[in-house]
Short mmCIF file of C-alpha atoms in Angstrom, two decimals:
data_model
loop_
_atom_site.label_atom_id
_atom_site.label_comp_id
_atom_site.label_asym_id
_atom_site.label_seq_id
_atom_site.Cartn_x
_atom_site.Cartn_y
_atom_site.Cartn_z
CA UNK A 1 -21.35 -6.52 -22.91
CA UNK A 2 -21.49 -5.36 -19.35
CA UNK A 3 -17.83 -3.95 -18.32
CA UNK A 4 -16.00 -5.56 -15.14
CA UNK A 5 -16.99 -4.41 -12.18
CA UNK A 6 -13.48 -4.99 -10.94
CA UNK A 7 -12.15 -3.04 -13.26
CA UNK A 8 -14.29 0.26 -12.90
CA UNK A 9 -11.15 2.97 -13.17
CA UNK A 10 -12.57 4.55 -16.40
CA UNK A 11 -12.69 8.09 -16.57
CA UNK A 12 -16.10 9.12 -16.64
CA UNK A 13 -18.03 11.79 -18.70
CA UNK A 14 -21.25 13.28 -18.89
CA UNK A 15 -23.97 11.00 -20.16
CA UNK A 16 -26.06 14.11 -21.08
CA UNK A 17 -25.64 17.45 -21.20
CA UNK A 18 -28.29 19.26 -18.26
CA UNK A 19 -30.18 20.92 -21.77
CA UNK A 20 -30.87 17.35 -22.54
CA UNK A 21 -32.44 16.11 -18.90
CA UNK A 22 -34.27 19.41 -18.84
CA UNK A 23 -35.93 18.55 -21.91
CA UNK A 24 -36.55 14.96 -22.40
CA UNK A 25 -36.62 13.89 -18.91
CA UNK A 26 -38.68 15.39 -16.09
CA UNK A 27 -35.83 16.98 -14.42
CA UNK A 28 -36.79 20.42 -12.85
CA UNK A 29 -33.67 22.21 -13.25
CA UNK A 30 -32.79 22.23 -9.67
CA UNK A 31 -32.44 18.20 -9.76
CA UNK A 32 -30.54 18.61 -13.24
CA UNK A 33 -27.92 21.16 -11.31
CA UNK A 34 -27.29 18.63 -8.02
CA UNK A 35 -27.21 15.70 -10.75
CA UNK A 36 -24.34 17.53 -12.42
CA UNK A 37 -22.83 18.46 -9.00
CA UNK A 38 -22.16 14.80 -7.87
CA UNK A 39 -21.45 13.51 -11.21
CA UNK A 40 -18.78 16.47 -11.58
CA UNK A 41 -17.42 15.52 -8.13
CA UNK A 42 -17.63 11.50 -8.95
CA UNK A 43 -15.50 12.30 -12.30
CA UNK A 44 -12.87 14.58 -10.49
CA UNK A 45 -12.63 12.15 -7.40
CA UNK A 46 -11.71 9.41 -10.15
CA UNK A 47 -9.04 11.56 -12.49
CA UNK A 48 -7.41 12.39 -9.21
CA UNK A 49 -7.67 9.99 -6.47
CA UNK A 50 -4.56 7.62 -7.97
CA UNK A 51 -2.27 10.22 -8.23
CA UNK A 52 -2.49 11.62 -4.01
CA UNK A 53 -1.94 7.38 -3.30
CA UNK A 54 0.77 7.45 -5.39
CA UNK A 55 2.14 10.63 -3.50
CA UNK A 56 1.69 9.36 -0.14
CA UNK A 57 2.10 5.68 -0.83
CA UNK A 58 4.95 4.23 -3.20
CA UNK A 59 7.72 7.15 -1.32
CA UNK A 60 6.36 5.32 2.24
CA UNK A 61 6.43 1.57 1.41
CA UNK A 62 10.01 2.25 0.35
CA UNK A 63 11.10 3.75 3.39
CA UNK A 64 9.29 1.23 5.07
CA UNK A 65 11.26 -1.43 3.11
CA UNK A 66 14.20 -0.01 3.59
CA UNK A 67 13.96 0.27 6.95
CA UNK A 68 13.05 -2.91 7.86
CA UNK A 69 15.94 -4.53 5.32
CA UNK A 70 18.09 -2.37 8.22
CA UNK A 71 16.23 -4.06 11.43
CA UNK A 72 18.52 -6.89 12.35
CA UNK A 73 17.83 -10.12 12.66
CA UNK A 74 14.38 -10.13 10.69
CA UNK A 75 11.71 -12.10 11.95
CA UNK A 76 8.17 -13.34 10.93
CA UNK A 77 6.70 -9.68 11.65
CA UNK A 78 9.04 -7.85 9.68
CA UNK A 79 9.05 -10.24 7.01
CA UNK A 80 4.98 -10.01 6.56
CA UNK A 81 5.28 -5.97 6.72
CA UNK A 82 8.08 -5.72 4.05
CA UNK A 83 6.26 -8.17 1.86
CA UNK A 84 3.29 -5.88 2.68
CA UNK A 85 4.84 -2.84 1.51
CA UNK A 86 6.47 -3.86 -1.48
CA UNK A 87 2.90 -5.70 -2.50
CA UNK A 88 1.44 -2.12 -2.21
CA UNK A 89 3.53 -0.54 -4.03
CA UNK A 90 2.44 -2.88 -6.91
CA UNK A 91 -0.60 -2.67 -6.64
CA UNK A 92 -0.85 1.39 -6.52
CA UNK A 93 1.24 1.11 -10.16
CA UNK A 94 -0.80 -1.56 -11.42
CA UNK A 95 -3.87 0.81 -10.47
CA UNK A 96 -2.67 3.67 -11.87
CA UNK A 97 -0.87 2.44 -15.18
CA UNK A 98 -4.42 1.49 -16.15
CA UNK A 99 -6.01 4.51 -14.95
CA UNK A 100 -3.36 6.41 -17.35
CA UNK A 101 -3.98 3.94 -20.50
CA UNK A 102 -7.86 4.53 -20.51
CA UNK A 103 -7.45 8.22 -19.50
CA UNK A 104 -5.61 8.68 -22.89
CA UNK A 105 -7.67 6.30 -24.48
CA UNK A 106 -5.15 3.73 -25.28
CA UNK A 107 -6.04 0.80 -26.86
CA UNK A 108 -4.83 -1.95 -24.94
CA UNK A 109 -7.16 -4.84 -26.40
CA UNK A 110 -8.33 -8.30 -24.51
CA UNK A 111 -5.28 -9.72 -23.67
CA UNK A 112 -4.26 -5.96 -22.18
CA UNK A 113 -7.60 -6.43 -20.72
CA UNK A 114 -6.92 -10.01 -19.60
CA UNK A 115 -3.44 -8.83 -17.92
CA UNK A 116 -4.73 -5.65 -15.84
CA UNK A 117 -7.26 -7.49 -14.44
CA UNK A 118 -5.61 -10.52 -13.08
CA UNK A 119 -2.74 -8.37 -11.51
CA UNK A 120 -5.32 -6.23 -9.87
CA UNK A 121 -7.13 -8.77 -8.34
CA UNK A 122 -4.20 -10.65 -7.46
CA UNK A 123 -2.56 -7.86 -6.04
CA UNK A 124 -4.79 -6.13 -4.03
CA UNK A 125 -6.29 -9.99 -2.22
CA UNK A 126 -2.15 -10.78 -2.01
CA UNK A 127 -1.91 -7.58 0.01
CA UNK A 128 -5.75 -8.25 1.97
CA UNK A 129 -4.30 -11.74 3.28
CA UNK A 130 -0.71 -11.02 4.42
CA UNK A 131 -3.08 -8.78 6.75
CA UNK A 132 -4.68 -11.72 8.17
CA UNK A 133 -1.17 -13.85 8.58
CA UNK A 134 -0.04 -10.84 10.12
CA UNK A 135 -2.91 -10.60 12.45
CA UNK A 136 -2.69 -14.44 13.36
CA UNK A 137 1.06 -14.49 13.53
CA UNK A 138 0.45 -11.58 16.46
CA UNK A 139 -2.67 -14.02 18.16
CA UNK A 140 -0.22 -16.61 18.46
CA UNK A 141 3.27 -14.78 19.81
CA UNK A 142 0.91 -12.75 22.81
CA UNK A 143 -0.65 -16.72 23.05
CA UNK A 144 2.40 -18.79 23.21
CA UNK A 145 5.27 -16.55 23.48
CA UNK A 146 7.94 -19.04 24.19
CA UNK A 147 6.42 -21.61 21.33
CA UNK A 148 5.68 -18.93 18.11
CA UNK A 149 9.18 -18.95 16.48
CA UNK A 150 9.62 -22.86 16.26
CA UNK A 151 6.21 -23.08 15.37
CA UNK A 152 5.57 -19.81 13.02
CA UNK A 153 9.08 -19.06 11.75
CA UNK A 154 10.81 -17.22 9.16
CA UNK A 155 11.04 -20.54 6.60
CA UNK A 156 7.45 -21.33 7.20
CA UNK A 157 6.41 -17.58 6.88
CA UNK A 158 8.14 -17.65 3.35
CA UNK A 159 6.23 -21.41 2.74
CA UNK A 160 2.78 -19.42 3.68
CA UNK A 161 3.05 -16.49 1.52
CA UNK A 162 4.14 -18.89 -2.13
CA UNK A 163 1.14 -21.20 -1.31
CA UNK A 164 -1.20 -18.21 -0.58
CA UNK A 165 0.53 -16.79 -4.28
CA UNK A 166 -0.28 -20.46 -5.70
CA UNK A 167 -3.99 -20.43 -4.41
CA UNK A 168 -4.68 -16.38 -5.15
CA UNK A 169 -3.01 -17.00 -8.57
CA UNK A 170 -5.51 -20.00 -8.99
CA UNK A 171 -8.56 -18.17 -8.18
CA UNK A 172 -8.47 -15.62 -10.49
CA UNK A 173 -6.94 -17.15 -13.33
CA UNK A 174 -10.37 -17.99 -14.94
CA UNK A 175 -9.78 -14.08 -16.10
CA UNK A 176 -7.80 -15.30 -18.97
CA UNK A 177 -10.93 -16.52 -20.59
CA UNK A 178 -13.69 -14.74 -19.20
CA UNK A 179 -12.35 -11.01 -20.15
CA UNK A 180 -12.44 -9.60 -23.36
CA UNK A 181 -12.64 -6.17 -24.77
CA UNK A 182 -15.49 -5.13 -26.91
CA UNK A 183 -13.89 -1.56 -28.35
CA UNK A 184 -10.36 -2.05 -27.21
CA UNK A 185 -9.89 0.11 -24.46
CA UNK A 186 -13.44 -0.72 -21.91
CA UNK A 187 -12.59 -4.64 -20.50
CA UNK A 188 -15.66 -6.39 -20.11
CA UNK A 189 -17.17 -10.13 -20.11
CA UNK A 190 -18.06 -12.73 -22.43
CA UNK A 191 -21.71 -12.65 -22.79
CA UNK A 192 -21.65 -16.24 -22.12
CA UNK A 193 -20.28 -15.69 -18.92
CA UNK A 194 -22.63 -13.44 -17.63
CA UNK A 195 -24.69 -15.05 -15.28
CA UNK A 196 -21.66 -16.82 -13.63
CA UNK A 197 -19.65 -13.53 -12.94
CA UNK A 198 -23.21 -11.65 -11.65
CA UNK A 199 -24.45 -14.65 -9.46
CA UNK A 200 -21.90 -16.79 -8.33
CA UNK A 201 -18.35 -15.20 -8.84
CA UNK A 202 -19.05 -11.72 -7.96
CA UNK A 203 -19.77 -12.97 -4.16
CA UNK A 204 -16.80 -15.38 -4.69
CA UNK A 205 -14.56 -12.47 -5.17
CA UNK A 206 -16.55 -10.09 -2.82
CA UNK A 207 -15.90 -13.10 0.32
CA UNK A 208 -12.52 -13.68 -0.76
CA UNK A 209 -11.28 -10.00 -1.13
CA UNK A 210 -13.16 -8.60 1.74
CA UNK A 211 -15.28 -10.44 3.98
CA UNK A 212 -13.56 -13.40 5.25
CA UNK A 213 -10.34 -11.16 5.64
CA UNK A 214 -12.47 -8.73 7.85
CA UNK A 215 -13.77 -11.52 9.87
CA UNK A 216 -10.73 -13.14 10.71
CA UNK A 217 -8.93 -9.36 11.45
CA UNK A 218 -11.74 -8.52 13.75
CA UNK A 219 -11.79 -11.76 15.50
CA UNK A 220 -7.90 -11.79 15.68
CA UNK A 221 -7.78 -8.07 17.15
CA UNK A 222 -10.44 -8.93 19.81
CA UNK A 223 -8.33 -11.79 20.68
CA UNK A 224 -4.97 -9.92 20.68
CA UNK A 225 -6.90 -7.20 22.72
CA UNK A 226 -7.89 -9.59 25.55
CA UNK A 227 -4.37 -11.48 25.57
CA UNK A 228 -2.15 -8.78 25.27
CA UNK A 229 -2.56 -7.50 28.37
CA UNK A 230 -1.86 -11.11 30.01
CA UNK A 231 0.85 -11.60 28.19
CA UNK A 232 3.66 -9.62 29.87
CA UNK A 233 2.47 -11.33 33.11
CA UNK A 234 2.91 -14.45 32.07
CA UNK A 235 5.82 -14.17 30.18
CA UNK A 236 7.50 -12.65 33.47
CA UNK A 237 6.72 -15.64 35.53
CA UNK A 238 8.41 -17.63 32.94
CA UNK A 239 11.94 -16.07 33.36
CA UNK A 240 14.14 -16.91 36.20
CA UNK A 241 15.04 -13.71 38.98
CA UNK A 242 18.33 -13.40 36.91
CA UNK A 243 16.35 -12.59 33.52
CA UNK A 244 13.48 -10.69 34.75
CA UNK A 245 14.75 -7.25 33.24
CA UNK A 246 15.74 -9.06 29.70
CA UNK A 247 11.91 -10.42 29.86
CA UNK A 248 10.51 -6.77 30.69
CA UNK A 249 12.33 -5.55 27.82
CA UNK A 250 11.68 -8.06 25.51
CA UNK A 251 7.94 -7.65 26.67
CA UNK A 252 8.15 -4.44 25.93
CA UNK A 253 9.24 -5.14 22.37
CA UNK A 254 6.68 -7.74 21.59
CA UNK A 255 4.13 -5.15 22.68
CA UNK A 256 5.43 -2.37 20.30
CA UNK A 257 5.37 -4.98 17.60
CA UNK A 258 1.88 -5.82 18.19
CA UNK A 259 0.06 -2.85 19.30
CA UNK A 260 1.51 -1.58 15.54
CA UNK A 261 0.87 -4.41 13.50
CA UNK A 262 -3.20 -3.88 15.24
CA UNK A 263 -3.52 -0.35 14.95
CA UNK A 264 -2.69 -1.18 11.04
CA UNK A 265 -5.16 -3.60 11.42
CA UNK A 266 -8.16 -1.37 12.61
CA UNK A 267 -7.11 1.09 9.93
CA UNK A 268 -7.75 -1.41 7.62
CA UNK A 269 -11.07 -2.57 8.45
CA UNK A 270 -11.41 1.15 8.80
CA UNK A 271 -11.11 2.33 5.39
CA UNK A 272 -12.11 -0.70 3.96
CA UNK A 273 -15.64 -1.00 5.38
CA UNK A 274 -17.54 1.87 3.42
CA UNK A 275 -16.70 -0.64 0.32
CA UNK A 276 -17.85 -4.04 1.96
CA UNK A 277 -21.26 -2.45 2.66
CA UNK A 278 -21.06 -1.10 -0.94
CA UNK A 279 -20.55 -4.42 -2.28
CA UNK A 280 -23.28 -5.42 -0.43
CA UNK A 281 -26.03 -3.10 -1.90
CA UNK A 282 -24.74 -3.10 -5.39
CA UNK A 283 -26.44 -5.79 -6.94
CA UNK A 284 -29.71 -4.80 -5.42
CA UNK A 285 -29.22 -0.80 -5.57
CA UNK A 286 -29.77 -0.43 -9.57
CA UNK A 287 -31.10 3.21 -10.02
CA UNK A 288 -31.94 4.69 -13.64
CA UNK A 289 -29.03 5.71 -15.69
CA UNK A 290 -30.70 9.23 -15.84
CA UNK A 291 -31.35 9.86 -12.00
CA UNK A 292 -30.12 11.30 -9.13
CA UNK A 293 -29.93 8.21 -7.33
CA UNK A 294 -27.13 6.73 -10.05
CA UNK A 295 -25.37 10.09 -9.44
CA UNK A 296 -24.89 9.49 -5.47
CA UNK A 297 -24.39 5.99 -6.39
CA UNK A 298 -21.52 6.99 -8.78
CA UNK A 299 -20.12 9.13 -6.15
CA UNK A 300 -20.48 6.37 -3.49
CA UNK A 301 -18.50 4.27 -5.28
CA UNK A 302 -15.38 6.17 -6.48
CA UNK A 303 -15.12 7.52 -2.48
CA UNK A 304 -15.47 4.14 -1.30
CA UNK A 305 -12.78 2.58 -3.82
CA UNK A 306 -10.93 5.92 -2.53
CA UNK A 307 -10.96 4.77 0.91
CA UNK A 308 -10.33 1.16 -0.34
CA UNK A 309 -7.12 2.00 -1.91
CA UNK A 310 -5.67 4.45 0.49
CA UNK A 311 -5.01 1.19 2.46
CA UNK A 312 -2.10 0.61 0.16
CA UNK A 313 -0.52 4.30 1.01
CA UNK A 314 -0.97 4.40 4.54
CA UNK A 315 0.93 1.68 6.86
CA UNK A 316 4.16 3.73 6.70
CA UNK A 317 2.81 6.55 8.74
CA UNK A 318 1.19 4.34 10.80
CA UNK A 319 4.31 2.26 11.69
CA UNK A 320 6.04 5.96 12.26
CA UNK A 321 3.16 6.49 14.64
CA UNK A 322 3.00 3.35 16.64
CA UNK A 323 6.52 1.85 16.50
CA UNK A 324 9.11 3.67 18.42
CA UNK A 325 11.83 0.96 17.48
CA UNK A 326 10.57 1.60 13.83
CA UNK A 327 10.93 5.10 14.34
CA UNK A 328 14.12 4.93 15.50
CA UNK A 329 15.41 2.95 12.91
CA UNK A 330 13.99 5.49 10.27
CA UNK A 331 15.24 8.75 11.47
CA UNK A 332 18.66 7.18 11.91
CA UNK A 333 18.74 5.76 8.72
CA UNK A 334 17.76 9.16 7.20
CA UNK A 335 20.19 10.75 10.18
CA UNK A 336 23.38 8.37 8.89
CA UNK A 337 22.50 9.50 5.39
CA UNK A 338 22.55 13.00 5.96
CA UNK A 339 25.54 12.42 7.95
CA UNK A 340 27.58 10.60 5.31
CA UNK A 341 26.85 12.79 2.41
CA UNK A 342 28.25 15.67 4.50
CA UNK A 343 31.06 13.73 5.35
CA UNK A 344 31.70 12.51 2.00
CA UNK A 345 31.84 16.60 0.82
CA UNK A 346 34.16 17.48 3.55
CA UNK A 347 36.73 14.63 2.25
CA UNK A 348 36.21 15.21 -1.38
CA UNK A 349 37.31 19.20 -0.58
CA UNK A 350 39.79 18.20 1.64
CA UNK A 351 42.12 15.99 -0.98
CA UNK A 352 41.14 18.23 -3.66
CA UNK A 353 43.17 20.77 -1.24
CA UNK A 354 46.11 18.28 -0.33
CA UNK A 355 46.30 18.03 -4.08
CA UNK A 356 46.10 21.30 -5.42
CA UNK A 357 43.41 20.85 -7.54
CA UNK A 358 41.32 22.97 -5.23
CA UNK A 359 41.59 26.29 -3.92
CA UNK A 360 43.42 26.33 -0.51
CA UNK A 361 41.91 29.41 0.95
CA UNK A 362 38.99 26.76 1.92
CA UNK A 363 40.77 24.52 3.82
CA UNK A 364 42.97 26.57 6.24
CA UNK A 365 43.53 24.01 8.43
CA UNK A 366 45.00 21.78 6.02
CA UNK A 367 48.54 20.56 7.17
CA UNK A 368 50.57 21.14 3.52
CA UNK A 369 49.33 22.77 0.38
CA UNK A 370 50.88 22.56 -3.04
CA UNK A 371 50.51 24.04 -5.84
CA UNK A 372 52.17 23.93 -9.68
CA UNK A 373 53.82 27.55 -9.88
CA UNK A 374 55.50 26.96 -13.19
CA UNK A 375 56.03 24.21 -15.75
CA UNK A 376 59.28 23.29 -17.24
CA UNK A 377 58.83 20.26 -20.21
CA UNK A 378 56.51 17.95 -18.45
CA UNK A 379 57.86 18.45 -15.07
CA UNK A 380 55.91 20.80 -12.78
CA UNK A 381 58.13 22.74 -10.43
CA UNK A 382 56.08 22.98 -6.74
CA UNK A 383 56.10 25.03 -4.02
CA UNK A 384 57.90 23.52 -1.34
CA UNK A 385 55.39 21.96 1.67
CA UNK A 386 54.78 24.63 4.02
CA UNK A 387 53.39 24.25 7.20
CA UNK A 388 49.95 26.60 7.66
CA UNK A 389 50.79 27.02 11.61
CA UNK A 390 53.87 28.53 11.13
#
């Protein structure tokens, strides 16, 4: 049974021991050592890869989140990035709650099997595609300005992301039947199902994950590229005398908005195009199990799926970057935190004086202080109020 390709997190170990290609293969011993070299460094990318996206991602998507749950009045952009983030989030736990149950060899069995696999796919295509709505939803505000929020609005934006759940959801729900597990913990595929997943659906899933996003980003950003810098003229001559500066500024905006949502864009095709040419070769790049070739092509693959996933870690910073309004709204949020907490402490020590309950040497400027000097039954005799400025 040949195990997913999709699902190739396993934590890898040696196949042989180097005593063992020395001897029964015709390794000299200076292959043997680079052979163990880039397996070694294949195995240590995989066991640690997860956990530096989980560092850097899942604490930025929820700033990002929160962040744009504070930018008021949302819109179609900020909608598609929020959905982005908290899609990313997912789909680094998804990723690395399997990683964890085959790193300690836990036994998860088909329908585990059946379950990881059609939330990773899912997941990780949801978060491809918002890309691409993203990207056109910026082609068509820089296109028709004064047209893009009756015809792309927040209602329809919300429409557009359930169908593209409905169809993603469709498309890989044949992994309820075609993924089993042959020892428990390695998923696989029915042996029936062999030829379809190695001819047909692996370039299925190869298009639809990668390749038809990429070609509608890179067609989008060349677009945006050539339009954007049309757009504030145009958009000027629309306004009357009276609202030229409101147009500048809201020009202004619009270009933040989209010079952001592209540079997150070009990242993406970035990081994501060492695995597209990856996919590419795989199928015809099939070096012996024993040979230096499957070694590099071990290590190809786990930095490649590094890259790949690093997507889902890295649009925070890149909003910082990009988006001054963004960044604004971040460091004011964290600012009005700060602010409040020390507020909150000052208050809480300040009636703690006004009630005695607290020691008044660390509030001198506090008005009154009283304190219970003797009790008498249940009744507490006080100081009488005296005034500090006296």
């Amino acid at each position: 049974m040949d195990l997913l390709y999709d699902m190739e997190t396993l934590n890898w170990t040696f196949p042989y021991n180097i005593s063992d290609l020395l001897d029964k293969y015709d390794f000299n011993e200076e292959d043997a050592d680079e052979y163990e070299r880039l397996y070694a460094a294949g195995v240590y990318i995989n066991n640690y890869y997860l956990w530096i996206i989980f560092a850097f991602g899942f604490p930025g998507n929820i700033a990002s989140t929160v962040t744009l749950s504070k930018m008021k009045p949302m819109t179609t952009s900020k909608f598609y990035v929020a959905l982005l983030a908290i899609i990313d989030n997912l789909a680094i736990l998804q990723k690395l709650l399997y990683h964890q149950l085959t790193y300690h060899e836990v036994a998860i069995g088909s329908t585990g099997c059946r379950i990881m696999n059609f939330l990773y796919l899912c997941l990780v295509t949801y978060s491809n595609w918002i890309l691409v709505f993203m990207a056109i939803e910026r082609f068509m505000a820089v296109t028709i300005p004064l047209r893009v929020t009756v015809i792309w609005n927040l209602n329809r934006a919300r429409l557009s992301m359930i169908i593209l759940g409905v169809v993603i959801t469709g498309i890989y729900s044949h992994t309820f039947w075609t993924t089993l597990s042959h020892d428990g913990m390695q998923c696989g595929i029915a042996e029936k199902y062999n030829f379809f997943y190695k001819r047909i659906w692996y370039w299925i899933n190869a298009s639809f994950y990668s390749f038809v996003p990429s070609v509608i980003l890179i067609v989008c950003n060349l677009l945006i590229t050539l339009r954007v810098r049309k757009s504030g003229q145009r958009r000027s001559r629309l306004y009357s005398e009276t609202e030229r500066e409101r147009s500048i500024h809201l020009n202004r905006y619009e270009r933040q908005i989209t010079v952001m949502l592209l540079t997150v864009a070009v990242v993406f095709l970035i990081l994501t195009l060492p695995r597209t040419i990856f996919i590419l070769v795989h199928s015809s790049w099939i070096p012996g199990r024993l040979s230096l070739n499957y070694a590099r092509k071990q290590l190809l693959d786990q930095l490649t799926f590094f890259l790949c996933d690093a997507t889902h870690a890295v649009n925070f910073y890149l909003y910082f970057i990009t988006g001054q309004k963004f960044r604004q709204s971040f460091i004011g949020i964290v600012f009005d935190q700060s602010r409040n907490s020390s507020v909150a402490f000052n208050h809480s020590r300040v009636q703690m004086t006004l009630n005695g309950t607290g020691d008044t040497s660390l509030n001198p400027g506090s008005l009154t202080c009283k304190a219970c000097v003797n009790m008498k039954g249940n009744e507490c005799i006080m100081l009488q109020p005296r005034n500090t400025y006296k």
